[in-house]
Coordinates of C-alpha atoms and ligand atoms in Angstrom, one line a residue:
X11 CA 156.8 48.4 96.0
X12 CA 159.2 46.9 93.9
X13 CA 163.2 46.7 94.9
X14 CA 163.5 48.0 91.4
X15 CA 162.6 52.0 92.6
X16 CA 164.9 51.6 95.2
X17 CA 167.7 50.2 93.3
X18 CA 167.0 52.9 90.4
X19 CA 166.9 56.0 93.0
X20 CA 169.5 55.0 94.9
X21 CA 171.7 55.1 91.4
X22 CA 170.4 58.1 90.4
X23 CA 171.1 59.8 93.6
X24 CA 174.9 58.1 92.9
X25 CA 174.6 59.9 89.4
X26 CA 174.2 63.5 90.8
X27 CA 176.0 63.2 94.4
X28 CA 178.4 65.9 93.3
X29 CA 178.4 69.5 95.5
X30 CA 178.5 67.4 98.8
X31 CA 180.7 64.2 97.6
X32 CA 182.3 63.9 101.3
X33 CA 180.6 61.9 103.8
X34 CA 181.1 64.9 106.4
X35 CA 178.4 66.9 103.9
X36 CA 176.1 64.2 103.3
X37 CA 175.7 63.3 107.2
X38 CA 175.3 66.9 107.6
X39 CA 172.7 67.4 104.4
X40 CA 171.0 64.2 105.8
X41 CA 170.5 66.0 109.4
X42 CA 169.0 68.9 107.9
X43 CA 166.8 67.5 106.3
X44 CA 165.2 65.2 108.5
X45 CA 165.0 68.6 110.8
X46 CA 162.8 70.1 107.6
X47 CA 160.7 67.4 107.4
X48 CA 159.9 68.2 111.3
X49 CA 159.9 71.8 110.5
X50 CA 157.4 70.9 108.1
X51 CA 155.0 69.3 110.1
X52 CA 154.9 71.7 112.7
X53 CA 154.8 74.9 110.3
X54 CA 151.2 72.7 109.0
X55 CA 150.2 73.2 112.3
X56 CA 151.5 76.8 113.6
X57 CA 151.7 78.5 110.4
X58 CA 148.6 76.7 108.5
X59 CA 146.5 75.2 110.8
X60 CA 145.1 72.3 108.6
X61 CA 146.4 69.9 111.8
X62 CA 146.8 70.5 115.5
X63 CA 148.6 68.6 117.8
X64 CA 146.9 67.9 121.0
X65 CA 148.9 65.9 123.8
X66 CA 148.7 64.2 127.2
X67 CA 149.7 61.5 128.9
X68 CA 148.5 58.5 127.6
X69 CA 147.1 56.3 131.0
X70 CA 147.8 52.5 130.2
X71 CA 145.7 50.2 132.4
X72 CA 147.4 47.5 133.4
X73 CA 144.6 45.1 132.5
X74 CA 145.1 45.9 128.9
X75 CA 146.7 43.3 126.5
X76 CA 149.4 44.5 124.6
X77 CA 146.8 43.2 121.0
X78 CA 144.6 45.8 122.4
X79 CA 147.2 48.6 123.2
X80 CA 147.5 50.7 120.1
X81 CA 143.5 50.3 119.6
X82 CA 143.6 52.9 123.1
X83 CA 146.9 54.7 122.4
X84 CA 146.0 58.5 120.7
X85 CA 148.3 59.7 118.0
X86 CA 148.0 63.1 119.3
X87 CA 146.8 64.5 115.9
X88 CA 143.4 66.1 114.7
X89 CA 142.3 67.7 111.3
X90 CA 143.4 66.7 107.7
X91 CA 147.1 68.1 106.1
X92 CA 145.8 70.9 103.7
X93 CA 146.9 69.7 99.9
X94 CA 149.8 72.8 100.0
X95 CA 151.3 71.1 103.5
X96 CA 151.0 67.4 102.1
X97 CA 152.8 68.7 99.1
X98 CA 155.8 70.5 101.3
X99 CA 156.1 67.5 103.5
X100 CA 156.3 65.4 100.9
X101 CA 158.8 67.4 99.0
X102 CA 161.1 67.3 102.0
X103 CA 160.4 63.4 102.8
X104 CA 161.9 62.9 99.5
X105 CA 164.7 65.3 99.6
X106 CA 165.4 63.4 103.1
X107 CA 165.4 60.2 101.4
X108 CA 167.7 61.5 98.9
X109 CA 170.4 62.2 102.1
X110 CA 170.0 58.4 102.5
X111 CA 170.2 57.3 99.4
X112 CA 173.3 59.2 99.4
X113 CA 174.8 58.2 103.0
X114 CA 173.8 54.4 101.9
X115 CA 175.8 54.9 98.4
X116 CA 179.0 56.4 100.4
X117 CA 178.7 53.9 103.3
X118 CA 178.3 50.7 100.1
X119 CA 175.0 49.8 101.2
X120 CA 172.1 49.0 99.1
X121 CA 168.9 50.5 100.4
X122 CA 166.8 47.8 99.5
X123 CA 168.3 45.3 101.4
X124 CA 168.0 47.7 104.4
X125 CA 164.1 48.2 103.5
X126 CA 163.5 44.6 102.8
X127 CA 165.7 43.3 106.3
X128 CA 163.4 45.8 108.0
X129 CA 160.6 44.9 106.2
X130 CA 161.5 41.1 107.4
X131 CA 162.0 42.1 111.5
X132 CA 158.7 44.3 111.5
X133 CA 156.9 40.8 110.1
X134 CA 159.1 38.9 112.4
X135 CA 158.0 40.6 115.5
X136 CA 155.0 41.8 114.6
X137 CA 152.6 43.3 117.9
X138 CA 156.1 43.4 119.7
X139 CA 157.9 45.9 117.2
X140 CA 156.1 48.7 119.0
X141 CA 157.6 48.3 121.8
X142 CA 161.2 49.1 120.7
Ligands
ZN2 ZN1 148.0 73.1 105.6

């Protein structure tokens, strides 16, 4: 994906910023919805059903190499999100990203350069970024 989208969202976020302007709102606004997106998820599995989440403790032999770790380790997840759960999710993954976009506008940081320095450390480190 292109720095461009990241650029042009986080200047239209800038653009309509205007009922929660102080950075006590948008670190509040930003907490909420991160707690809807979780909300979310678990409403797709209490409420709809379309995925269940079925978890244990995951037993890591000792003889495993860490290459071969996430080949054993179980996301915890079964079933597919129903179209009507994608869409909800994805509705409040993009209202959470507009908290961001917001906290990085009030705080003069560019969220690309935050993606793409990210971007840079999870190449970096590669098999060893999952264990931070
Ligand atoms: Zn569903």
């Amino acid at each position: 994906m292109s720095d461009k989208i990241f650029d042009k969202f986080q200047n239209s976020v800038s653009q309509l910023l205007i009922k929660h302007k102080s950075i006590l709102d948008v670190l509040t606004k930003q907490q909420e919805s991160i707690t809807r997106v979780n909300r979310a998820i678990i409403k797709a599995v209490t409420s709809c059903g379309c995925i269940e989440i079925n978890a244990s403790k995951q037993e890591i032999s000792d003889e495993i190499s860490i290459e071969h770790i996430q080949d054993i380790l179980d996301n915890h997840l079964s079933g597919q999100l129903c179209d009507h759960c994608q869409d909800i999710i994805k509705q409040e993954m993009g209202n959470h990203l507009f908290y961001l976009a917001a906290l990085c506008n009030l705080l003069d940081l560019n969220l690309s350069d935050i993606i793409e320095k990210e971007q840079k450390k999870i190449h970096t480190l590669g098999i060893y970024n999952m264990l931070r």
